[in-house]
Coordinates of C-alpha atoms and ligand atoms in Angstrom, one line a residue:
M1 CA -9.5 -5.4 -30.2
S2 CA -7.9 -1.9 -29.7
E3 CA -4.2 -1.9 -29.7
H4 CA -1.9 0.8 -28.3
D5 CA 1.8 1.0 -28.6
F6 CA 4.0 3.3 -26.5
D7 CA 7.7 3.4 -25.5
V8 CA 6.9 2.7 -21.8
L9 CA 3.7 1.5 -20.2
I10 CA 3.1 2.5 -16.6
V11 CA 0.2 0.8 -14.7
G12 CA -0.8 3.1 -11.9
S13 CA -1.2 6.9 -11.6
G14 CA -0.3 7.4 -7.9
A15 CA 3.0 8.9 -6.6
A16 CA 5.1 6.1 -7.9
G17 CA 3.6 5.9 -11.4
L18 CA 3.4 9.6 -12.1
T19 CA 7.0 10.2 -10.7
A20 CA 8.3 7.6 -13.1
A21 CA 6.3 9.1 -16.0
L22 CA 7.6 12.6 -15.4
N23 CA 11.2 11.3 -15.3
L24 CA 10.8 9.5 -18.6
A25 CA 8.7 11.8 -20.6
D26 CA 11.4 14.2 -21.8
K27 CA 13.0 11.3 -23.7
V28 CA 10.3 8.8 -24.5
K29 CA 6.5 8.4 -25.1
V30 CA 4.7 7.2 -21.9
C31 CA 1.3 5.8 -21.3
V32 CA -0.1 5.7 -17.7
L33 CA -3.1 3.5 -16.9
A34 CA -5.4 3.9 -13.9
K35 CA -8.1 1.4 -12.9
G36 CA -10.6 4.1 -12.2
G37 CA -10.1 7.9 -11.9
L38 CA -6.5 9.2 -11.8
S39 CA -6.7 10.3 -8.2
E40 CA -8.3 7.1 -6.8
G41 CA -5.2 5.4 -5.4
S42 CA -3.8 5.7 -1.8
T43 CA -1.6 8.6 -2.7
A44 CA -4.4 11.1 -2.7
W45 CA -5.6 9.8 0.7
A46 CA -2.2 10.2 2.5
Q47 CA -2.6 12.4 5.5
G48 CA 0.5 12.7 7.7
G49 CA 3.3 13.5 5.3
I50 CA 6.7 12.6 3.9
A51 CA 9.7 11.8 6.1
A52 CA 13.0 13.6 5.4
V53 CA 16.0 14.8 7.4
L54 CA 15.5 18.5 7.5
E55 CA 15.6 19.4 11.2
A56 CA 18.8 20.9 12.7
G57 CA 20.4 18.2 14.7
D58 CA 18.7 15.4 12.8
T59 CA 21.0 13.1 10.7
F60 CA 20.7 10.5 7.9
D61 CA 22.1 8.0 10.3
A62 CA 19.2 8.7 12.8
H63 CA 16.6 8.3 10.0
I64 CA 18.3 5.1 8.9
K65 CA 18.4 3.7 12.4
D66 CA 14.7 4.6 13.1
T67 CA 13.7 2.8 9.8
M68 CA 15.7 -0.3 10.8
I69 CA 14.4 -0.4 14.3
A70 CA 10.8 -0.1 13.1
G71 CA 11.6 -2.8 10.4
A72 CA 12.8 -5.2 13.1
G73 CA 16.2 -5.6 11.4
L74 CA 14.7 -7.1 8.2
N75 CA 15.4 -4.0 6.1
D76 CA 18.1 -4.0 3.3
L77 CA 20.6 -1.4 4.5
R78 CA 21.5 -0.4 1.0
T79 CA 17.9 0.5 0.1
V80 CA 17.4 2.3 3.4
E81 CA 20.5 4.4 2.8
L82 CA 19.4 5.2 -0.8
V83 CA 15.9 6.3 0.1
V84 CA 16.8 8.3 3.3
E85 CA 19.7 10.2 1.5
E86 CA 17.5 11.0 -1.5
A87 CA 14.6 12.3 0.6
P88 CA 15.5 16.0 0.9
R89 CA 16.0 16.2 -2.9
A90 CA 12.6 14.4 -3.5
I91 CA 10.9 17.0 -1.3
A92 CA 12.6 19.8 -3.1
R93 CA 11.3 18.4 -6.5
L94 CA 7.8 18.2 -5.2
A95 CA 8.0 21.8 -3.9
A96 CA 9.2 22.8 -7.4
L97 CA 6.1 21.2 -8.9
G98 CA 4.0 23.4 -6.6
V99 CA 3.2 21.2 -3.6
P100 CA 2.4 23.9 -0.9
F101 CA 4.1 22.3 2.1
T102 CA 3.0 23.8 5.4
A103 CA 5.6 26.3 6.7
D104 CA 6.7 26.4 10.3
D105 CA 5.1 29.4 12.0
H106 CA 7.8 29.3 14.7
G107 CA 10.6 29.1 12.2
S108 CA 12.4 31.8 10.2
G109 CA 12.7 32.3 6.4
G110 CA 9.7 30.1 5.6
A111 CA 11.2 26.8 6.9
L112 CA 9.0 23.8 6.5
H113 CA 6.9 22.7 9.5
L114 CA 8.0 19.2 10.6
T115 CA 5.6 17.1 12.5
R116 CA 6.3 13.9 14.4
E117 CA 5.1 10.4 14.0
G118 CA 5.6 7.0 15.8
G119 CA 9.1 5.5 15.6
H120 CA 10.8 8.8 14.6
S121 CA 13.4 10.1 17.0
H122 CA 13.2 13.6 15.5
R123 CA 10.6 15.9 14.0
R124 CA 10.9 14.8 10.4
I125 CA 7.6 14.8 8.6
V126 CA 6.9 17.5 6.0
H127 CA 3.2 17.9 5.2
V128 CA 0.4 19.9 3.7
D129 CA -1.8 20.3 6.8
D130 CA -3.4 16.9 7.3
A131 CA -4.0 16.2 3.6
T132 CA -0.5 15.8 2.2
G133 CA -1.4 13.1 -0.3
W134 CA -4.1 15.1 -2.1
A135 CA -1.7 18.0 -2.7
V136 CA 1.1 15.7 -3.9
Q137 CA -1.4 13.8 -6.3
Q138 CA -2.7 17.1 -7.7
A139 CA 0.8 18.5 -8.4
L140 CA 2.0 15.3 -10.1
E141 CA -1.2 15.0 -12.1
K142 CA -1.0 18.7 -13.3
A143 CA 2.6 18.2 -14.5
A144 CA 1.7 14.9 -16.2
V145 CA -1.4 16.4 -18.0
A146 CA 0.8 19.3 -19.2
H147 CA 3.5 17.0 -20.7
P148 CA 3.0 16.3 -24.4
N149 CA 4.7 12.9 -24.1
I150 CA 2.5 11.5 -21.4
T151 CA -0.9 9.9 -22.3
L152 CA -3.1 9.4 -19.2
M153 CA -5.7 6.6 -19.6
P154 CA -8.2 6.3 -16.7
D155 CA -10.8 3.5 -16.5
R156 CA -8.4 0.8 -17.8
A157 CA -8.1 -2.2 -15.4
A158 CA -5.0 -4.1 -16.4
L159 CA -5.7 -7.8 -16.0
D160 CA -2.4 -9.5 -17.0
L161 CA 1.0 -8.7 -18.3
V162 CA 2.0 -9.6 -21.9
T163 CA 5.0 -11.9 -21.6
G164 CA 7.3 -13.5 -24.2
R165 CA 5.4 -16.7 -23.5
H166 CA 1.9 -15.4 -23.5
G167 CA -0.5 -18.0 -24.6
E168 CA 1.6 -20.9 -23.4
R169 CA 2.3 -21.5 -19.7
Y170 CA 3.7 -18.6 -17.7
S171 CA 7.3 -18.9 -16.7
G172 CA 9.9 -16.7 -15.1
E173 CA 11.8 -16.5 -18.4
G174 CA 9.6 -14.3 -20.5
H175 CA 10.3 -10.7 -21.5
V176 CA 7.4 -8.4 -20.6
W177 CA 6.0 -6.4 -23.5
G178 CA 3.1 -4.5 -21.9
A179 CA -0.3 -5.5 -20.6
Y180 CA -3.9 -6.4 -21.4
A181 CA -6.4 -4.0 -19.8
L182 CA -10.2 -3.9 -19.6
N183 CA -11.6 -0.6 -20.9
R184 CA -14.3 -0.1 -18.4
Q185 CA -16.2 2.2 -20.7
T186 CA -16.5 -0.2 -23.6
A187 CA -16.2 -3.4 -21.6
H188 CA -13.6 -4.7 -24.0
V189 CA -10.1 -5.8 -23.4
E190 CA -7.3 -3.7 -25.1
L191 CA -3.7 -4.6 -25.8
F192 CA -1.0 -2.1 -24.6
T193 CA 2.5 -2.9 -25.9
A194 CA 5.7 -1.2 -24.8
R195 CA 9.5 -1.8 -24.6
A196 CA 9.4 -1.5 -20.9
T197 CA 6.5 -1.7 -18.3
I198 CA 6.4 -0.4 -14.8
L199 CA 3.9 -1.7 -12.3
A200 CA 2.9 1.0 -9.8
T201 CA -0.4 -0.4 -8.7
G202 CA -0.3 0.2 -4.9
G203 CA -1.1 -2.2 -2.1
A204 CA -3.5 -5.1 -1.3
G205 CA -5.3 -3.7 1.8
R206 CA -8.7 -4.6 0.5
A207 CA -7.9 -8.2 1.1
Y208 CA -9.1 -7.3 4.7
L209 CA -12.5 -6.4 5.9
Y210 CA -11.3 -3.2 7.6
S211 CA -8.7 -1.1 5.8
T212 CA -7.8 2.5 5.5
A213 CA -7.0 1.9 1.8
P214 CA -9.2 2.9 -1.1
R215 CA -11.5 0.4 -2.9
G216 CA -9.0 -0.4 -5.7
A217 CA -6.2 -1.6 -3.3
T218 CA -6.6 -5.2 -4.4
G219 CA -3.0 -6.2 -5.1
D220 CA -3.5 -6.3 -8.9
G221 CA 0.2 -5.6 -9.7
I222 CA 1.5 -8.1 -7.2
A223 CA -0.9 -10.8 -8.6
M224 CA -0.1 -10.0 -12.2
A225 CA 3.7 -10.1 -11.5
W226 CA 3.4 -13.4 -9.7
R227 CA 1.4 -15.0 -12.5
A228 CA 4.0 -13.7 -15.0
G229 CA 6.8 -15.3 -13.1
C230 CA 8.2 -12.8 -10.6
R231 CA 9.2 -13.6 -7.1
I232 CA 7.1 -12.1 -4.3
S233 CA 8.5 -11.3 -0.9
N234 CA 7.5 -10.6 2.7
M235 CA 3.7 -10.6 2.2
E236 CA 3.1 -11.7 5.8
F237 CA 4.0 -8.1 6.9
M238 CA 0.6 -6.4 6.5
Q239 CA 0.6 -3.1 8.5
F240 CA -2.3 -2.3 10.7
H241 CA -2.7 1.4 11.5
P242 CA -3.5 1.9 15.1
T243 CA -6.1 4.7 14.7
C244 CA -8.8 4.3 12.1
L245 CA -12.1 6.1 13.1
W246 CA -14.6 3.7 14.6
N247 CA -18.0 4.7 13.1
L248 CA -20.9 2.6 12.0
E249 CA -21.3 4.5 8.7
V250 CA -17.8 5.7 7.9
K251 CA -15.6 2.5 7.9
N252 CA -12.2 3.5 6.7
F253 CA -11.4 7.1 7.7
L254 CA -7.8 7.4 9.0
I255 CA -6.9 9.6 12.0
T256 CA -3.3 10.5 11.2
E257 CA -0.5 9.4 13.5
A258 CA 0.5 13.1 13.6
V259 CA -2.4 13.5 16.1
R260 CA -0.4 11.3 18.5
G261 CA 2.8 13.1 17.3
E262 CA 1.3 16.4 18.5
G263 CA 0.2 15.1 21.9
G264 CA -2.8 12.8 21.4
Q265 CA -3.2 10.1 24.0
L266 CA -4.8 6.7 23.9
I267 CA -7.4 6.1 26.6
N268 CA -9.3 3.0 27.6
P269 CA -12.9 4.2 27.6
K270 CA -13.9 1.7 30.4
T271 CA -11.2 2.6 32.9
G272 CA -10.7 6.2 31.7
K273 CA -6.9 5.6 31.9
R274 CA -4.1 6.1 29.4
F275 CA -2.9 2.6 28.6
M276 CA 0.3 2.9 26.5
P277 CA 2.5 3.2 29.6
Y278 CA 1.7 -0.5 30.3
Y279 CA 3.0 -1.5 26.9
D280 CA 6.0 0.5 25.8
E281 CA 8.2 3.2 27.2
R282 CA 7.8 5.2 23.9
L283 CA 4.1 5.5 24.8
E284 CA 1.8 6.6 21.9
L285 CA 4.8 7.1 19.7
A286 CA 6.1 3.5 19.7
P287 CA 6.2 2.0 16.2
R288 CA 2.8 1.1 14.7
D289 CA 3.0 -2.7 15.2
V290 CA 3.5 -2.1 19.0
V291 CA 0.6 0.5 19.3
A292 CA -1.8 -1.6 17.1
R293 CA -1.1 -4.7 19.2
A294 CA -1.6 -2.7 22.5
I295 CA -5.0 -1.4 21.3
D296 CA -6.0 -4.9 20.1
A297 CA -5.1 -6.3 23.5
E298 CA -7.1 -3.6 25.4
I299 CA -10.1 -4.2 23.1
K300 CA -10.0 -8.0 23.7
R301 CA -9.2 -7.8 27.4
F302 CA -12.0 -5.3 28.3
G303 CA -14.5 -6.4 25.7
L304 CA -14.5 -2.9 24.0
D305 CA -15.6 -1.9 20.5
Y306 CA -12.9 0.8 20.3
V307 CA -10.5 2.9 22.4
H308 CA -10.3 6.7 22.6
L309 CA -7.7 8.9 21.0
D310 CA -7.8 12.2 22.9
I311 CA -6.1 15.5 22.0
S312 CA -8.8 17.7 23.6
H313 CA -6.2 18.8 26.3
M314 CA -4.4 20.8 23.7
P315 CA -5.7 24.3 22.8
A316 CA -8.6 24.3 20.4
D317 CA -6.8 26.6 17.9
F318 CA -3.7 24.4 17.9
V319 CA -5.9 21.3 17.1
K320 CA -7.9 23.0 14.4
G321 CA -4.7 24.6 12.9
H322 CA -2.9 21.3 12.6
F323 CA -5.8 19.1 11.6
P324 CA -8.3 21.2 9.7
N325 CA -9.6 18.4 7.5
I326 CA -9.9 15.8 10.2
H327 CA -11.6 18.3 12.5
E328 CA -14.1 19.2 9.8
K329 CA -14.8 15.6 8.9
L330 CA -15.4 14.6 12.5
L331 CA -17.6 17.6 13.2
G332 CA -19.8 16.3 10.4
L333 CA -20.1 13.0 12.2
G334 CA -20.9 14.8 15.5
I335 CA -17.5 14.6 17.1
D336 CA -15.7 17.8 18.1
M337 CA -12.0 16.7 18.6
T338 CA -11.2 19.9 20.4
T339 CA -13.4 18.9 23.3
Q340 CA -14.1 15.2 22.8
P341 CA -12.1 12.0 22.4
I342 CA -12.2 10.2 19.0
P343 CA -13.2 6.5 19.0
V344 CA -10.6 4.5 17.1
V345 CA -9.7 0.9 16.1
P346 CA -6.8 -0.6 14.2
A347 CA -7.3 -1.3 10.5
Q348 CA -5.2 -2.7 7.7
H349 CA -3.2 0.2 6.3
Y350 CA -0.1 -0.8 4.3
T351 CA 1.3 -3.7 2.4
C352 CA 5.0 -4.0 3.3
G353 CA 5.7 -7.0 1.0
G354 CA 5.3 -7.3 -2.7
I355 CA 7.2 -7.7 -6.0
L356 CA 10.9 -8.2 -5.3
V357 CA 12.9 -5.3 -6.9
D358 CA 16.5 -4.2 -6.9
L359 CA 17.7 -0.7 -6.3
A360 CA 16.7 0.4 -9.9
G361 CA 13.2 -1.0 -9.5
R362 CA 14.0 -4.0 -11.8
T363 CA 12.0 -7.2 -11.2
D364 CA 13.0 -10.7 -12.2
L365 CA 11.6 -10.3 -15.7
P366 CA 13.4 -8.4 -18.5
G367 CA 11.4 -5.3 -19.4
L368 CA 9.4 -5.3 -16.2
Y369 CA 9.9 -2.7 -13.4
A370 CA 7.9 -2.0 -10.3
A371 CA 7.8 0.9 -7.8
G372 CA 5.9 2.0 -4.8
E373 CA 3.6 0.0 -2.5
C374 CA 3.3 -3.0 -4.8
T375 CA 7.0 -3.7 -4.2
Q376 CA 9.4 -5.2 -1.7
S377 CA 12.4 -3.0 -2.1
G378 CA 14.1 -3.8 1.2
L379 CA 13.1 -0.4 2.7
H380 CA 10.4 -1.4 5.2
G381 CA 11.6 -4.8 6.5
A382 CA 9.1 -6.3 8.9
N383 CA 7.2 -3.0 9.6
R384 CA 7.2 0.3 7.7
L385 CA 8.2 3.4 9.6
A386 CA 5.5 6.1 9.3
S387 CA 5.7 8.5 6.3
N388 CA 8.5 6.4 4.6
S389 CA 6.2 5.2 1.9
L390 CA 5.4 8.2 -0.3
L391 CA 9.1 8.8 -0.1
E392 CA 9.8 5.3 -1.5
C393 CA 7.4 6.0 -4.4
L394 CA 9.3 9.2 -5.2
V395 CA 12.7 7.6 -5.0
F396 CA 11.9 4.3 -6.8
G397 CA 9.7 6.0 -9.4
E398 CA 12.7 8.0 -10.5
A399 CA 15.1 5.1 -10.1
A400 CA 13.1 2.9 -12.5
A401 CA 12.9 5.7 -15.1
V402 CA 16.6 6.4 -14.9
D403 CA 17.4 2.7 -15.4
I404 CA 15.0 2.4 -18.4
L405 CA 16.6 5.4 -20.1
A406 CA 20.1 4.1 -19.4
R407 CA 19.2 0.7 -21.0
W408 CA 17.0 2.1 -23.8
D409 CA 19.2 0.8 -26.6
D410 CA 19.1 -2.8 -25.2
L411 CA 15.3 -2.8 -24.8
A412 CA 14.0 -4.2 -28.1
A413 CA 10.7 -3.3 -29.7
P414 CA 7.8 -5.7 -28.9
P415 CA 7.2 -8.6 -31.3
P416 CA 3.7 -9.2 -32.7
I417 CA 1.4 -10.1 -29.8
R418 CA -1.8 -12.1 -30.1
A419 CA -5.1 -10.4 -29.4
W420 CA -7.2 -11.1 -26.4
D421 CA -9.6 -13.9 -27.2
E422 CA -13.2 -13.2 -26.0
S423 CA -14.9 -15.6 -28.4
R424 CA -15.4 -18.5 -25.9
V425 CA -16.8 -16.6 -22.9
S426 CA -20.4 -15.6 -22.1
E427 CA -21.9 -12.8 -20.1
A428 CA -21.7 -13.4 -16.4
D429 CA -25.2 -14.3 -15.1
E430 CA -24.5 -14.4 -11.4
D431 CA -22.9 -11.4 -10.0
V432 CA -23.7 -12.7 -6.5
V433 CA -20.8 -15.2 -6.8
V434 CA -18.3 -12.4 -7.2
Q435 CA -19.8 -10.3 -4.4
H436 CA -20.1 -13.3 -2.0
N437 CA -16.5 -14.5 -2.6
W438 CA -15.1 -11.0 -2.2
R439 CA -16.8 -10.6 1.2
E440 CA -15.8 -14.1 2.3
I441 CA -12.1 -13.4 1.6
R442 CA -12.0 -10.1 3.4
R443 CA -13.8 -11.6 6.4
F444 CA -11.6 -14.7 6.9
M445 CA -8.4 -12.6 6.3
W446 CA -9.5 -10.2 9.0
D447 CA -10.5 -13.0 11.4
Y448 CA -7.6 -15.5 10.8
V449 CA -4.7 -13.5 9.3
G450 CA -4.9 -10.3 11.4
I451 CA -2.9 -8.6 14.1
V452 CA -2.4 -11.7 16.3
R453 CA -2.1 -15.0 14.4
T454 CA -1.9 -18.7 15.2
T455 CA -0.8 -21.6 12.9
K456 CA -4.3 -23.2 13.2
R457 CA -6.0 -20.0 12.1
L458 CA -3.6 -19.6 9.2
E459 CA -4.3 -23.2 8.1
R460 CA -8.0 -22.5 8.2
A461 CA -7.5 -19.5 6.0
K462 CA -5.3 -21.5 3.6
H463 CA -8.1 -24.1 3.3
R464 CA -10.6 -21.4 2.4
V465 CA -8.3 -19.8 -0.1
D466 CA -7.7 -23.1 -1.8
M467 CA -11.5 -23.7 -2.2
L468 CA -12.1 -20.2 -3.5
R469 CA -9.2 -20.4 -6.0
G470 CA -10.9 -23.2 -7.9
E471 CA -14.3 -21.5 -7.9
V472 CA -12.9 -18.1 -9.1
A473 CA -10.7 -19.7 -11.8
D474 CA -13.7 -21.6 -13.2
Y475 CA -15.7 -18.4 -13.2
Y476 CA -12.9 -16.4 -14.8
G477 CA -12.4 -19.0 -17.5
N478 CA -16.0 -19.0 -18.6
Y479 CA -17.4 -15.5 -18.3
R480 CA -16.6 -12.1 -19.8
V481 CA -14.2 -10.2 -17.5
T482 CA -15.4 -7.3 -15.4
A483 CA -13.4 -5.0 -13.1
D484 CA -14.9 -6.8 -10.1
L485 CA -13.9 -10.2 -11.4
I486 CA -10.4 -9.0 -12.2
E487 CA -10.1 -7.7 -8.6
L488 CA -11.6 -10.9 -7.0
R489 CA -9.1 -13.1 -9.0
N490 CA -6.2 -10.9 -7.7
L491 CA -7.6 -10.9 -4.1
V492 CA -7.5 -14.7 -4.1
E493 CA -4.0 -14.6 -5.4
V494 CA -2.7 -12.1 -2.8
A495 CA -4.6 -13.8 0.1
D496 CA -2.8 -17.0 -0.9
L497 CA 0.6 -15.2 -1.0
I498 CA -0.1 -13.6 2.4
V499 CA -1.2 -16.8 4.1
R500 CA 1.6 -18.9 2.6
S501 CA 4.2 -16.3 3.7
A502 CA 2.8 -16.2 7.2
L503 CA 2.8 -20.0 7.5
H504 CA 6.4 -20.0 6.3
R505 CA 7.7 -17.7 9.1
H506 CA 8.2 -19.6 12.3
E507 CA 8.9 -16.6 14.6
S508 CA 7.3 -13.3 15.6
R509 CA 8.9 -10.3 14.0
G510 CA 7.6 -6.8 13.4
L511 CA 4.0 -7.0 12.0
H512 CA 3.9 -10.8 12.0
Y513 CA 3.0 -11.9 15.5
T514 CA 2.0 -15.5 16.1
L515 CA 1.1 -17.1 19.5
D516 CA 2.7 -20.3 18.3
H517 CA 6.2 -18.7 17.8
P518 CA 6.3 -15.6 20.0
E519 CA 10.1 -15.4 20.0
T520 CA 12.2 -13.5 17.4
L521 CA 14.9 -15.7 15.8
P522 CA 18.5 -14.3 15.9
Q523 CA 18.8 -14.0 12.1
A524 CA 16.5 -11.9 10.1
V525 CA 15.6 -13.6 6.8
D526 CA 13.2 -12.4 4.0
T527 CA 10.3 -14.7 3.0
I528 CA 10.7 -15.2 -0.8
L529 CA 8.0 -17.1 -2.7
V530 CA 9.1 -18.4 -6.1
P531 CA 6.4 -19.0 -8.8
Ligands
LIG1 P1 -1.3 4.3 -5.3 O1 -1.2 5.7 -5.0 O2 -2.2 3.5 -4.4 O3 -1.8 4.2 -6.8 C1 -2.1 3.0 -7.4 C2 -2.5 3.2 -8.8 O4 -2.5 2.0 -9.5 C3 -3.9 3.9 -9.0 O5 -3.8 4.8 -10.0 C4 -4.7 2.7 -9.4 O6 -5.8 3.1 -10.2 C5 -3.7 1.9 -10.2 N1 -4.1 0.5 -10.4 C6 -4.2 -0.5 -9.5 N2 -4.5 -1.6 -10.1 C7 -4.6 -1.4 -11.4 C8 -5.0 -2.2 -12.5 N3 -5.3 -3.5 -12.4 N4 -5.0 -1.6 -13.7 C9 -4.7 -0.3 -13.9 N5 -4.4 0.5 -12.8 C10 -4.3 0.0 -11.6 N6 2.3 7.1 3.3 C11 3.1 8.1 3.7 O7 4.3 8.1 3.4 N7 2.7 9.2 4.4 C12 1.4 9.3 4.8 O8 1.0 10.3 5.4 C13 0.5 8.3 4.4 N8 -0.8 8.3 4.7 C14 -1.7 7.4 4.3 C15 -3.1 7.5 4.6 C16 -3.9 6.6 4.1 C17 -5.4 6.7 4.4 C18 -3.5 5.5 3.3 C19 -4.4 4.4 2.7 C20 -2.1 5.3 3.0 C21 -1.2 6.3 3.5 N9 0.1 6.2 3.2 C22 1.0 7.2 3.6 C23 0.6 5.2 2.3 C24 0.8 5.8 0.9 O9 -0.2 6.7 0.7 C25 0.9 4.7 -0.1 O10 1.7 3.7 0.2 C26 1.3 5.3 -1.5 O11 0.5 6.5 -1.8 C27 1.2 4.3 -2.6 O12 1.5 5.0 -3.8 P2 1.6 4.1 -5.1 O13 1.9 5.1 -6.2 O14 2.4 2.9 -4.9 O15 0.1 3.5 -5.3
LIG2 C1 -0.7 8.8 9.0 O1 -0.8 9.9 8.7 O2 -0.8 8.3 10.1 C2 -0.2 7.8 7.9 C3 1.2 8.0 7.7 C4 1.7 6.8 7.0 O3 1.0 5.8 6.7 O4 2.9 6.8 6.7

């Protein structure tokens, strides 16, 4: 078995992982693993932008208040303050790395153009046209490639953390010393040891049939942390983006919220009427949970396949200027958004819950940190405010790095770790089992654990998760691991965490809406699952 030893191991090469790497690498040797290609996480797909207080008249207090309102009061105020106050600095660092943020053509002195998104009381979103994430990912990657202390290893699917108790039963007590990862090119498991490990593995959107998230968003870091003994929090708060393109071939193309921010209206295709006035006084710019539920209600009430998002009343040059990539993509599918409405449906978009971390990105386990979408840092509460998540990656990626360096002398070198044992497994002979179970999870999570929930549906989902868990564990124990099997095992784990968290919450708050408990309780309390 190949063995690699570094000072710090980072699992994930998106905004959180690469930010952490760049903040560590002047002092220590860092290895960054990615499950596939380096740019295959959600970061590269981000469209709208990054929220920061930069407009004259806007204040940190206003951004904090908007974040807490969207989060339905469940946010941790200390985290919200930290992230909001760090935002302008984080944007400046990205600009220094070469991210070509779009300038305001109406402003002076090359000021950044700020767009608007749901739940924000001010224009606050810096962006690179409508493809912000791609520019951010490229700039971070370029800097990481150029740094002699950073080793980037794509095609390594981490499958479990190495804990102080590895080989015995997992417990919350073990120090984390790195991870085992499948080398997808050789099909063998490799050992990566390190004094500190950072999980930056992104979200778990692919637990749902329809998701805007990339194929690899299977909650791997959350599942690995849970198995190693970390507490997991608020997994019931799965965010559904209101406007994913409805198209029979292209299933997960996002239409950025900035389209609504720049004047786009939601229309019921049967009545031809704008419907948000019936649901919320903030209209199309109400927080995402409100808009997604309104669309869901229209679709169900009128028996629709989709609703329309229409920005064709704005001048064609304005639309093309603001949304060049979306315009081009839609033209390729036969839709001209300057003259036609866009058919849209809600789809899973963001995982608000995750591995419980403190303000320095520390988890429950010594030596283990986490940052970005795989965490529950207290920033998002019961519903994430648009464009706050790349920001969280930048702030917590740096915070974790700073804490590791500050504690470096206390972080001991790893002890000898036993190799991965592949001697008692055989080649998988029935790939259909993995594919079938994967499809089954995503279908019942969509049907039973979606935008509007009931206890009965959640119990049905729980029953199915329990059945699949045994089947997948049996398969995992007997056959050689593959990337698909690793992901399936993690999907079962995160589906279980989502359903258990949802069953535990006896109220409706933010993204968790259940017909059996439609009221919001006076006190906001996090759901915390203890392994
Ligand atoms: P990711 O960027 O998802 O990276 C995860 C990394 O972990 C990848 O490198 C992956 O290969 C690796 N990984 C995962 N599992 C394993 C494993 N087992 N072994 C090894 N490596 C592993 N947020 C905003 O703030 N503004 C926006 O405009 C915005 N738009 C979005 C648009 C879309 C379509 C989507 C899907 C999300 C959007 N978001 C936006 C959310 C935001 O993009 C993500 O929350 C954020 O990029 C997550 O970054 P991350 O670093 O935590 O994870
Ligand atoms: C979008 O562009 O609508 C996505 C923004 C986000 O998820 O924060």
